[in-house]
Amino acid sequence: MNIVVVLKQTPDTESVIRIAADGKSVVTDGFKWIINPYDEFAVEAALRLKQQHGGTVTILSYGPQRVVESIRTALAMGADNAVMIADDAIESYGRLKLAKAVAAAIKQLNADIVLMGSRAVDYDMAQRGPMVAEFLDWPHLPLAVSIECDGSKVTIQRPIEGGKVTMQSTLPVLVTFGGSHAVWNPRYASLPGIMKAKKKPLATKSLADLGLDAAEFTPDKAKVRNISLEMPAERAAGRIINGDLDTAGKAAELVRVLHEEAKVI
Amino acid sequence: MSKCVCVVAEYRAGDFRRVAYEVASEGKRIADILGTNVCAVLVGSNVMDKAPTLGRYGVDKVYVADDPALENYLPETHVPVIADLIKKCDPALVLLSASVDGKDLSARLSARLEEGLVQDCTEIVVDGGKIKVKKPIYAGKCLAWSQWAEGAMPLISCRPNVMSCMAPMEDKKAEVEKVDVAVPQARSSVTGLELDTSGRVGLSGAEIIVSGGRGMKEASNFSILEELAKLLGAAVGASRAAVDSGWRPHADQVGQTGKVVNPNLYIAAGISGAIQHLAGMGSSKFIVAINKDADAPIFSKADYGIVEDLFAFIPALTEEVRKLKSTCS
């Protein structure tokens, strides 16, 4: 089975976010860069599919040179090879253009199944997977928290508000992943894995290599523009319920303020 | 009259979801500013009876695709059908729901229509006739404003429970046009739908959430939070530490790699307040933190803090809530 995982690099979820001087980007100095956690779940699911069905796992990523480190991490987890769309500004061309570039790269890879996170922990746009599926004219199965494959058919479960849905598709199909670390428990890269990863093939592609017209991939052609960032309003300093009271007294005081002042219970 | 505002009304298991009314109300608010009317798109099976009721939330006309094959949300069938109905409306902009299905639909629709989308918006502003939207990024650590290129048709998915729902105009009915659509053949299908009928309150849409973290020590201790939640009509949430420890299901996780929630009251018990958790609950209206460590970062976000051992405090709190409920009822 030819498995492709689309991977984005994002800042670690523990990162502190500050707005840069331009007022519309964030300060990236000091960021620790990681594989977008939802994409990491897709890497884990891909490696399990390979264990069951054989084949290869190809990592497909995009962005500036720093992304190579995350690609190597995925290779060290057990993926076989990688393709990187090397373009420092790829995200500034808009989500539609990014999805077109990813779809073009997937077409060159002859994939049976494409896996990726349902969203990224930075801009949380939740757009890439469904857009790529549309450009490939493939079905997609969204927000999987489990996946099973019998070699020709894929079944997933997805949570919805107040319930869950089971969905199925024939191959080829694109699957986006939800869930959490506890659900997927993505494996760590082993030391031998890290050594091997250094020698695994990583092909670098430009937009032209993908058969795309670079003139269409410019920030001024983006349909949506980020115009400014702002920090959320700071919460007013809270108050600690009187420390002189005993436990029952504090509980009574809390219920009183929630009922009479905040009016939330 | 200029082009309409189009709203895509989310429908499940025989009725509109509440977010459909929020999106319609917001559509009406924007249409009034732009001096135009509101069209809705409704897709499902046996939905004709309900279609006119969207008029109560400001919708003038509903375009309906009604087909047994459209019973459950399936990207392969819903996206092409909804895209065709939107083209029929020929709107200036489209509002959708940033619900689980709505976000998925919006993204694929954006590619099909080749129009730009901003997901999970919390505010829409009309600025000199141009649309501007705000959305949380980095799970709410920061907020981003976006605008569309000249001539573009904005696609905007609206975060549930944020935009206000108008008081329904009981006697108002929307005009309904049933559109004959060819539902495409699909390779994918929905093979099961299980709705939770236990009466347990889910995190999305809960007005009160009681969450536990590492300080809960083990899975069985969550019973004290369950008891308090039941009295308050609240949902039970958990920090990543509690979920990673296997004490709670992943669906209960609040934070940057879980759900972002915005209840009226969030009670954090034994949660230290890692930045990834704070991002997920920081927009709650009132936050109560219970922790025996007075230096825990959660206290910096809390409106009310209690420095106590939660195993002593939660039962005392439950008792006080019980007293309050018995005097109120």
Coordinates of C-alpha atoms in Angstrom, one line a residue:
Chain A
M1 CA 0.0 0.0 0.0
N2 CA 1.3 3.4 -1.0
I3 CA 0.7 5.6 2.0
V4 CA 1.3 9.4 2.0
V5 CA 1.3 11.5 5.2
V6 CA 1.0 15.3 4.8
L7 CA 3.0 17.0 7.6
K8 CA 3.2 20.6 8.8
Q9 CA 5.7 21.9 11.2
T10 CA 4.2 24.1 14.0
P11 CA 5.4 25.8 17.1
D12 CA 5.2 23.6 20.3
T13 CA 1.9 23.9 22.1
E14 CA 3.7 25.3 25.1
S15 CA 4.9 28.3 23.1
V16 CA 4.2 31.8 24.3
I17 CA 2.7 33.9 21.5
R18 CA 3.8 37.5 21.0
I19 CA 2.8 39.8 18.2
A20 CA 5.7 41.0 16.0
A21 CA 6.5 44.6 15.1
D22 CA 4.6 44.3 11.8
G23 CA 1.4 43.8 13.8
K24 CA 0.3 40.9 11.7
S25 CA 2.7 38.0 12.4
V26 CA 4.0 36.4 15.6
V27 CA 7.5 36.5 17.0
T28 CA 9.1 33.2 16.2
D29 CA 12.4 33.7 18.0
G30 CA 12.9 31.0 20.6
F31 CA 10.1 28.8 19.3
K32 CA 10.6 25.1 19.6
W33 CA 9.3 23.6 16.3
I34 CA 7.5 20.3 16.3
I35 CA 5.4 18.1 14.0
N36 CA 1.8 19.5 14.2
P37 CA 0.4 17.0 16.8
Y38 CA -2.6 16.0 14.6
D39 CA -0.2 15.2 11.7
E40 CA 1.9 13.2 14.1
F41 CA -1.2 11.1 14.9
A42 CA -1.5 10.6 11.1
V43 CA 2.2 9.4 11.0
E44 CA 1.4 6.9 13.7
A45 CA -1.7 5.6 11.9
A46 CA 0.3 5.3 8.6
L47 CA 3.0 3.2 10.3
R48 CA 0.4 0.9 11.7
L49 CA -1.3 0.5 8.3
K50 CA 2.1 -0.3 6.8
Q51 CA 2.7 -3.0 9.6
Q52 CA -0.6 -4.6 8.5
H53 CA -0.5 -4.2 4.8
G54 CA 3.1 -3.6 3.8
G55 CA 4.1 -0.9 1.4
T56 CA 5.7 2.4 1.9
V57 CA 5.1 5.5 4.0
T58 CA 6.1 8.8 2.3
I59 CA 6.1 12.0 4.2
L60 CA 5.1 15.1 2.3
S61 CA 5.8 18.5 3.9
Y62 CA 6.3 22.1 2.8
G63 CA 7.8 25.3 4.0
P64 CA 11.2 26.7 4.8
Q65 CA 14.4 24.7 5.6
R66 CA 13.7 24.3 9.3
V67 CA 10.9 21.9 8.3
V68 CA 13.6 19.3 7.4
E69 CA 14.1 18.6 11.1
S70 CA 10.5 17.5 11.6
I71 CA 10.6 15.4 8.4
R72 CA 13.7 13.6 9.8
T73 CA 11.8 13.0 13.0
A74 CA 8.9 11.3 11.1
L75 CA 11.5 9.3 9.1
A76 CA 13.1 8.3 12.4
M77 CA 9.6 7.1 13.7
G78 CA 9.7 4.7 10.7
A79 CA 8.5 6.4 7.5
D80 CA 10.4 5.4 4.4
N81 CA 11.1 8.5 2.4
A82 CA 10.0 12.1 2.1
V83 CA 9.2 14.9 -0.3
M84 CA 9.4 18.5 0.6
I85 CA 7.9 21.4 -1.3
A86 CA 10.7 23.9 -0.5
D87 CA 9.2 27.4 -0.5
D88 CA 9.8 29.8 2.4
A89 CA 6.6 31.8 1.7
I90 CA 4.2 29.0 0.8
E91 CA 1.7 29.8 3.5
S92 CA 1.4 33.4 2.4
Y93 CA -0.2 32.4 -0.9
G94 CA -3.4 31.4 0.9
R95 CA -4.9 28.1 1.9
L96 CA -6.3 27.3 -1.6
K97 CA -2.9 27.7 -3.2
L98 CA -1.2 25.5 -0.5
A99 CA -3.8 22.8 -1.0
K100 CA -3.3 23.0 -4.8
A101 CA 0.5 22.5 -4.3
V102 CA 0.0 19.6 -1.9
A103 CA -2.6 18.0 -4.3
A104 CA -0.1 18.4 -7.2
A105 CA 2.6 16.7 -5.1
I106 CA 0.3 13.8 -4.2
K107 CA -0.6 13.2 -7.8
Q108 CA 3.1 12.6 -8.5
L109 CA 3.3 10.0 -5.7
N110 CA 0.6 7.6 -6.9
A111 CA -0.9 7.3 -3.5
D112 CA -3.5 4.7 -2.4
I113 CA -4.3 6.6 0.8
V114 CA -3.4 10.0 2.1
L115 CA -3.4 10.8 5.8
M116 CA -3.0 14.1 7.6
G117 CA -4.2 16.0 10.7
S118 CA -7.7 17.5 10.7
R119 CA -6.2 20.8 11.9
A120 CA -2.9 22.5 12.8
V121 CA -2.3 23.9 16.3
D122 CA -1.1 27.2 15.0
Y123 CA -3.8 28.9 12.7
D124 CA -6.4 26.2 13.4
M125 CA -7.9 26.7 9.9
A126 CA -9.0 23.0 9.5
Q127 CA -9.0 23.5 5.8
R128 CA -6.1 21.6 4.2
G129 CA -7.4 18.0 4.1
P130 CA -10.9 18.6 2.7
M131 CA -9.4 21.1 0.2
V132 CA -6.8 18.7 -1.0
A133 CA -9.4 15.9 -1.4
E134 CA -11.6 18.2 -3.5
F135 CA -8.6 19.1 -5.8
L136 CA -7.8 15.4 -6.1
D137 CA -11.5 14.7 -6.7
W138 CA -11.3 11.9 -4.0
P139 CA -13.6 11.1 -1.2
H140 CA -12.4 12.0 2.3
L141 CA -13.1 10.7 5.7
P142 CA -12.8 13.6 8.3
L143 CA -11.7 13.7 11.9
A144 CA -10.8 10.0 12.4
V145 CA -10.3 8.7 16.0
S146 CA -9.9 5.2 14.7
I147 CA -9.0 3.7 11.4
E148 CA -9.3 0.2 9.9
C149 CA -8.4 -1.0 6.5
D150 CA -8.9 -4.4 4.8
G151 CA -6.8 -3.5 1.8
S152 CA -9.5 -2.1 -0.4
K153 CA -11.9 -0.4 2.0
V154 CA -11.2 2.1 4.9
T155 CA -13.5 2.5 7.9
I156 CA -13.2 5.3 10.4
Q157 CA -15.0 6.5 13.5
R158 CA -15.4 10.3 14.1
P159 CA -16.9 12.1 17.1
I160 CA -19.6 14.7 16.5
E161 CA -21.4 16.9 19.0
G162 CA -23.3 14.4 21.2
G163 CA -22.4 11.2 19.4
K164 CA -20.2 9.4 16.9
V165 CA -20.3 8.5 13.3
T166 CA -18.9 5.5 11.4
M167 CA -17.8 6.2 7.8
Q168 CA -16.4 4.0 5.1
S169 CA -14.8 4.5 1.7
T170 CA -13.0 2.6 -1.0
L171 CA -9.4 3.4 -1.9
P172 CA -8.0 5.8 -2.9
V173 CA -9.1 8.0 0.0
L174 CA -7.9 10.9 2.1
V175 CA -8.3 10.7 5.9
T176 CA -8.0 13.5 8.4
F177 CA -7.1 12.8 12.0
G178 CA -8.6 14.0 15.3
G179 CA -8.3 12.5 18.7
S180 CA -5.4 13.1 21.1
H181 CA -2.1 11.8 22.2
A182 CA -3.9 9.4 24.5
V183 CA -5.8 8.0 21.5
W184 CA -2.9 7.6 19.1
N185 CA 0.0 7.3 21.4
P186 CA 2.5 8.2 18.6
R187 CA 5.7 6.2 18.9
Y188 CA 9.0 7.9 19.8
A189 CA 11.9 7.8 17.4
S190 CA 14.4 5.2 18.5
L191 CA 18.1 5.8 18.5
P192 CA 18.7 3.3 15.6
G193 CA 15.7 5.0 13.9
I194 CA 17.3 8.4 14.2
M195 CA 20.6 7.0 12.7
K196 CA 18.7 5.4 9.8
A197 CA 16.6 8.5 9.1
K198 CA 19.7 10.4 8.2
K199 CA 20.2 8.2 5.1
K200 CA 16.5 7.9 4.0
P201 CA 15.7 9.7 0.7
L202 CA 14.3 13.2 0.9
A203 CA 13.4 14.8 -2.4
T204 CA 13.1 18.6 -2.6
K205 CA 10.6 20.0 -5.1
S206 CA 9.9 23.5 -6.3
L207 CA 6.4 24.7 -7.4
A208 CA 7.7 24.4 -11.0
D209 CA 8.7 20.8 -10.4
L210 CA 5.1 20.1 -9.5
G211 CA 4.0 21.5 -12.8
L212 CA 2.6 24.7 -11.2
D213 CA 2.9 28.2 -12.5
A214 CA 4.9 30.1 -9.9
A215 CA 3.4 33.4 -11.1
E216 CA 0.1 32.3 -9.6
F217 CA 1.7 31.6 -6.2
T218 CA 2.2 35.1 -4.8
P219 CA 0.8 36.7 -1.6
D220 CA -1.1 39.3 -3.6
K221 CA -3.1 36.6 -5.3
A222 CA -4.4 35.2 -1.9
K223 CA -8.2 35.3 -1.6
V224 CA -8.0 36.0 2.1
R225 CA -5.5 38.3 3.8
N226 CA -4.4 38.4 7.4
I227 CA -4.6 42.1 8.2
S228 CA -3.7 42.3 11.9
L229 CA -3.3 40.4 15.1
E230 CA -4.3 41.4 18.6
M231 CA -3.9 39.8 22.0
P232 CA -7.1 38.7 23.8
A233 CA -8.3 41.1 26.6
E234 CA -6.4 40.4 29.8
R235 CA -8.7 39.1 32.5
A236 CA -9.0 41.3 35.5
A237 CA -7.1 40.0 38.5
G238 CA -9.1 37.4 40.2
R239 CA -9.7 37.1 43.9
I240 CA -8.8 34.3 46.3
I241 CA -11.7 33.3 48.5
N242 CA -10.9 34.3 52.0
G243 CA -8.2 32.1 53.4
D244 CA -9.3 32.6 57.0
L245 CA -12.5 30.6 56.4
D246 CA -12.6 26.8 56.9
T247 CA -13.3 24.5 54.0
A248 CA -17.1 24.6 54.4
G249 CA -17.0 28.4 54.8
K250 CA -15.0 28.8 51.6
A251 CA -17.5 26.6 49.8
A252 CA -20.4 28.6 51.0
E253 CA -18.7 31.9 50.1
L254 CA -17.9 30.5 46.6
V255 CA -21.5 29.4 46.0
R256 CA -22.7 32.8 47.2
V257 CA -20.5 34.8 44.8
L258 CA -21.3 32.5 41.9
H259 CA -25.0 32.8 42.6
E260 CA -25.4 36.4 43.7
E261 CA -22.5 38.3 42.0
A262 CA -21.5 36.3 38.9
K263 CA -25.1 34.9 38.5
V264 CA -23.8 31.8 36.8
I265 CA -25.4 29.1 39.0
Chain B
M1 CA -31.1 45.3 -4.2
S2 CA -27.5 44.2 -3.9
K3 CA -26.5 40.5 -3.6
C4 CA -27.9 38.6 -0.7
V5 CA -26.2 37.2 2.4
C6 CA -26.4 33.4 2.2
V7 CA -26.5 31.2 5.3
V8 CA -26.0 27.4 5.3
A9 CA -28.3 26.0 7.9
E10 CA -27.0 22.9 9.8
Y11 CA -29.6 20.2 10.2
R12 CA -29.3 16.9 12.0
A13 CA -31.7 14.1 13.1
G14 CA -34.9 15.9 12.3
D15 CA -34.2 19.5 13.3
F16 CA -32.0 22.5 12.9
R17 CA -29.0 22.6 15.2
R18 CA -29.0 25.7 17.5
V19 CA -25.9 27.0 15.6
A20 CA -28.1 27.3 12.5
Y21 CA -30.2 29.9 14.3
E22 CA -27.1 31.8 15.5
V23 CA -25.7 31.8 11.9
A24 CA -29.1 33.0 10.5
S25 CA -29.3 35.7 13.1
E26 CA -25.8 36.9 12.3
G27 CA -26.7 36.8 8.6
K28 CA -29.7 39.0 9.2
R29 CA -27.6 41.5 11.2
I30 CA -25.1 41.8 8.3
A31 CA -27.8 41.9 5.6
D32 CA -29.4 44.8 7.5
I33 CA -26.2 46.7 7.4
L34 CA -25.6 45.9 3.7
G35 CA -29.2 46.7 2.9
T36 CA -30.0 43.3 1.4
N37 CA -31.9 40.1 2.2
V38 CA -31.0 36.7 3.7
C39 CA -31.1 33.5 1.7
A40 CA -30.6 30.1 3.3
V41 CA -29.4 26.8 2.0
L42 CA -30.9 23.7 3.5
V43 CA -29.8 20.1 2.6
G44 CA -31.2 16.9 4.1
S45 CA -33.9 14.3 4.0
N46 CA -37.5 15.2 4.8
V47 CA -36.7 18.8 5.7
M48 CA -39.4 20.6 3.7
D49 CA -41.7 21.0 6.7
K50 CA -39.0 22.7 8.8
A51 CA -37.7 25.0 6.0
P52 CA -40.1 27.9 6.4
T53 CA -39.4 28.2 10.2
L54 CA -36.0 29.7 9.4
G55 CA -38.0 32.9 8.7
R56 CA -38.3 33.3 12.5
Y57 CA -34.6 34.0 12.5
G58 CA -34.6 36.6 9.7
V59 CA -34.3 34.4 6.6
D60 CA -36.3 35.6 3.6
K61 CA -35.9 32.7 1.3
V62 CA -34.7 29.1 1.7
Y63 CA -33.3 27.0 -1.2
V64 CA -33.9 23.3 -0.3
A65 CA -32.4 20.1 -1.6
D66 CA -34.4 17.2 -0.1
D67 CA -33.3 13.7 -0.8
P68 CA -33.0 10.5 1.2
A69 CA -29.4 10.2 0.1
L70 CA -28.7 13.5 2.0
E71 CA -29.8 12.2 5.4
N72 CA -26.4 12.3 7.0
Y73 CA -23.5 14.7 6.4
L74 CA -21.1 13.1 3.8
P75 CA -18.6 15.4 2.2
E76 CA -18.8 13.7 -1.2
T77 CA -22.6 14.3 -1.6
H78 CA -23.2 17.4 0.5
V79 CA -20.4 19.6 -0.9
P80 CA -21.4 19.5 -4.6
V81 CA -25.1 19.9 -3.7
I82 CA -24.6 22.8 -1.4
A83 CA -22.2 24.5 -3.9
D84 CA -24.9 24.4 -6.5
L85 CA -27.5 25.9 -4.2
I86 CA -25.1 28.7 -3.2
K87 CA -24.5 29.5 -6.9
K88 CA -28.3 29.7 -7.3
C89 CA -28.4 32.3 -4.4
D90 CA -25.5 34.2 -6.0
P91 CA -24.7 35.8 -2.7
A92 CA -22.3 38.5 -1.6
L93 CA -21.0 36.3 1.2
V94 CA -21.7 32.9 2.8
L95 CA -22.0 32.2 6.5
L96 CA -21.6 28.6 7.8
S97 CA -21.3 26.8 11.1
A98 CA -17.9 26.1 12.6
S99 CA -19.3 22.9 14.1
V100 CA -17.7 19.5 13.5
D101 CA -19.5 18.9 10.3
G102 CA -19.6 22.6 9.4
K103 CA -15.9 23.1 9.4
D104 CA -15.3 20.1 7.2
L105 CA -18.0 21.2 4.8
S106 CA -16.8 24.8 4.7
A107 CA -13.2 23.7 3.8
R108 CA -14.2 21.4 0.9
L109 CA -16.7 24.0 -0.3
S110 CA -14.0 26.6 -0.3
A111 CA -11.9 24.5 -2.7
R112 CA -14.9 23.6 -4.9
L113 CA -16.0 27.2 -5.2
E114 CA -12.4 28.5 -5.3
E115 CA -13.4 31.2 -2.8
G116 CA -11.5 32.1 0.4
L117 CA -12.6 30.8 3.8
V118 CA -11.9 31.9 7.4
Q119 CA -12.9 29.2 9.9
D120 CA -14.2 29.5 13.4
C121 CA -14.9 33.3 13.4
T122 CA -16.0 35.0 16.6
E123 CA -16.8 38.4 15.2
I124 CA -17.8 39.8 11.8
V125 CA -17.5 43.5 11.1
V126 CA -18.8 45.5 8.1
D127 CA -16.2 48.2 7.6
G128 CA -17.0 50.7 4.8
G129 CA -19.0 48.0 3.0
K130 CA -16.2 45.5 3.3
I131 CA -16.3 42.4 5.5
K132 CA -13.7 41.9 8.2
V133 CA -13.6 38.9 10.5
K134 CA -11.8 37.9 13.8
K135 CA -10.8 34.4 14.7
P136 CA -8.8 33.0 17.6
I137 CA -5.4 31.4 16.6
Y138 CA -3.0 29.3 18.7
A139 CA -6.1 28.1 20.5
G140 CA -7.0 31.6 21.6
K141 CA -3.6 32.8 22.7
C142 CA -3.9 35.4 19.9
L143 CA -6.7 36.8 17.7
A144 CA -6.3 37.4 13.9
W145 CA -8.3 39.8 11.7
S146 CA -8.7 38.9 8.0
Q147 CA -10.2 40.5 5.0
W148 CA -10.9 39.3 1.4
A149 CA -9.4 40.4 -1.9
E150 CA -11.5 42.7 -4.1
G151 CA -14.3 40.9 -5.9
A152 CA -14.0 37.8 -3.7
M153 CA -17.0 36.1 -2.1
P154 CA -16.2 35.6 1.6
L155 CA -16.9 32.2 3.2
I156 CA -17.1 32.5 6.9
S157 CA -17.7 29.7 9.4
C158 CA -19.0 31.0 12.8
R159 CA -17.9 29.5 16.1
P160 CA -21.0 28.0 17.9
N161 CA -22.2 29.7 21.1
V162 CA -20.5 33.0 20.3
M163 CA -22.9 35.0 18.0
S164 CA -26.2 35.9 19.6
C165 CA -29.4 34.3 18.5
M166 CA -32.2 36.8 17.8
A167 CA -35.6 36.5 19.6
P168 CA -37.6 34.4 17.2
M169 CA -40.3 36.3 15.2
E170 CA -42.9 33.6 15.8
D171 CA -45.3 34.5 12.9
K172 CA -42.6 35.0 10.2
K173 CA -42.2 32.2 7.6
A174 CA -39.5 32.1 4.9
E175 CA -40.3 31.6 1.3
V176 CA -39.2 28.1 0.2
E177 CA -37.9 26.9 -3.1
K178 CA -37.3 23.2 -3.6
V179 CA -34.5 22.6 -6.0
D180 CA -34.2 19.4 -7.9
V181 CA -30.6 18.2 -7.5
A182 CA -28.8 15.2 -8.7
V183 CA -27.0 13.7 -5.7
P184 CA -23.7 12.5 -7.0
Q185 CA -22.7 8.8 -6.7
A186 CA -20.4 8.4 -3.8
R187 CA -17.6 6.0 -3.0
S188 CA -17.8 6.9 0.7
S189 CA -20.7 6.3 3.0
V190 CA -22.0 6.9 6.5
T191 CA -22.4 3.4 7.9
G192 CA -23.3 4.2 11.5
L193 CA -24.6 7.1 13.6
E194 CA -24.8 6.8 17.4
L195 CA -26.3 9.7 19.3
D196 CA -25.6 9.8 23.1
T197 CA -29.0 9.5 24.8
S198 CA -27.6 9.1 28.3
G199 CA -28.5 12.8 29.0
R200 CA -24.9 13.5 30.0
V201 CA -24.0 17.0 29.0
G202 CA -21.3 17.3 26.3
L203 CA -18.4 19.7 26.4
S204 CA -19.4 21.6 23.2
G205 CA -22.3 23.8 24.1
A206 CA -22.1 23.2 27.9
E207 CA -22.9 26.3 30.0
I208 CA -21.0 25.0 33.0
I209 CA -17.9 22.7 32.8
V210 CA -16.2 21.0 35.8
S211 CA -12.7 19.9 34.8
G212 CA -10.1 17.8 36.6
G213 CA -6.4 17.5 36.1
R214 CA -3.3 15.7 37.4
G215 CA -4.4 16.5 41.0
M216 CA -7.3 14.1 40.6
K217 CA -4.7 11.3 41.2
E218 CA -6.8 8.5 39.6
A219 CA -9.7 7.8 37.3
S220 CA -12.2 6.8 40.1
N221 CA -11.7 10.1 41.9
F222 CA -13.6 11.8 39.0
S223 CA -16.8 10.6 40.6
I224 CA -16.7 13.6 42.9
L225 CA -16.6 15.9 39.9
E226 CA -19.4 13.9 38.2
E227 CA -21.6 14.4 41.3
L228 CA -21.0 18.1 41.4
A229 CA -21.5 18.4 37.6
K230 CA -24.8 16.5 37.8
L231 CA -26.1 19.0 40.4
L232 CA -25.0 21.9 38.2
G233 CA -26.2 20.4 34.9
A234 CA -22.5 20.7 33.9
A235 CA -20.2 18.7 31.6
V236 CA -17.1 17.1 32.9
G237 CA -13.8 18.0 31.2
A238 CA -10.2 17.1 31.8
S239 CA -6.7 18.4 31.2
R240 CA -4.3 16.7 28.9
A241 CA -2.4 15.2 31.9
A242 CA -5.6 13.5 33.0
V243 CA -6.4 12.2 29.5
D244 CA -2.8 11.0 28.9
S245 CA -3.0 9.1 32.2
G246 CA -6.0 7.3 30.8
W247 CA -8.4 8.6 33.5
R248 CA -10.7 10.3 31.0
P249 CA -11.7 9.8 27.4
H250 CA -10.0 12.0 24.8
A251 CA -13.3 13.6 23.9
D252 CA -13.2 15.3 27.3
Q253 CA -9.9 17.0 26.8
V254 CA -9.8 20.8 27.0
G255 CA -6.9 22.6 25.5
Q256 CA -4.8 23.3 22.4
T257 CA -4.8 19.6 21.5
G258 CA -8.4 19.1 22.7
K259 CA -11.5 21.2 22.7
V260 CA -11.6 25.0 23.0
V261 CA -14.5 25.7 25.2
N262 CA -16.3 28.9 26.3
P263 CA -18.9 28.1 29.0
N264 CA -20.4 30.6 31.4
L265 CA -18.6 28.9 34.3
Y266 CA -15.5 26.8 34.2
I267 CA -14.4 25.1 37.4
A268 CA -10.8 23.7 37.3
A269 CA -10.0 21.2 40.0
G270 CA -6.4 20.0 40.5
I271 CA -5.3 21.6 37.2
S272 CA -2.0 23.6 37.5
G273 CA -2.7 25.6 34.3
A274 CA -0.3 24.6 31.6
I275 CA -0.4 27.1 28.8
Q276 CA -1.9 24.6 26.4
H277 CA -4.8 24.1 28.9
L278 CA -5.2 27.9 29.5
A279 CA -5.5 28.4 25.8
G280 CA -8.5 26.0 25.6
M281 CA -10.6 27.5 28.4
G282 CA -9.3 31.1 28.7
S283 CA -12.4 32.6 27.0
S284 CA -14.8 31.1 29.6
K285 CA -16.9 33.9 31.2
F286 CA -16.2 32.9 34.8
I287 CA -13.3 30.7 35.9
V288 CA -13.0 29.1 39.3
A289 CA -9.7 27.4 40.2
I290 CA -9.2 24.9 43.1
N291 CA -5.7 24.0 43.8
K292 CA -3.6 23.4 46.9
D293 CA -0.6 25.0 45.4
A294 CA -1.1 28.8 45.8
D295 CA 1.5 29.4 43.0
A296 CA -0.3 27.4 40.4
P297 CA -0.5 29.4 37.1
I298 CA -4.2 28.6 36.8
F299 CA -4.9 31.2 39.5
S300 CA -3.7 34.0 37.1
K301 CA -6.7 33.2 34.9
A302 CA -9.2 32.6 37.6
D303 CA -11.9 35.0 38.7
Y304 CA -12.2 33.1 42.0
G305 CA -9.4 31.0 43.4
I306 CA -9.6 28.5 46.3
V307 CA -6.3 27.3 47.9
E308 CA -7.5 24.0 49.3
D309 CA -7.1 20.3 48.8
L310 CA -9.7 19.4 46.2
F311 CA -10.6 16.2 47.9
A312 CA -11.8 18.2 50.9
F313 CA -13.2 21.1 49.0
I314 CA -15.2 19.5 46.2
P315 CA -17.5 17.5 48.5
A316 CA -18.0 20.7 50.6
L317 CA -18.8 22.7 47.4
T318 CA -21.2 19.9 46.3
E319 CA -23.0 20.1 49.6
E320 CA -23.4 23.9 49.3
V321 CA -24.7 23.7 45.7
R322 CA -27.2 21.1 46.9
K323 CA -28.4 23.5 49.6
L324 CA -28.7 26.3 47.0
K325 CA -30.6 24.1 44.6
S326 CA -33.0 22.9 47.3
T327 CA -33.9 26.5 48.3
C328 CA -34.2 27.7 44.7
S329 CA -36.6 24.9 43.6

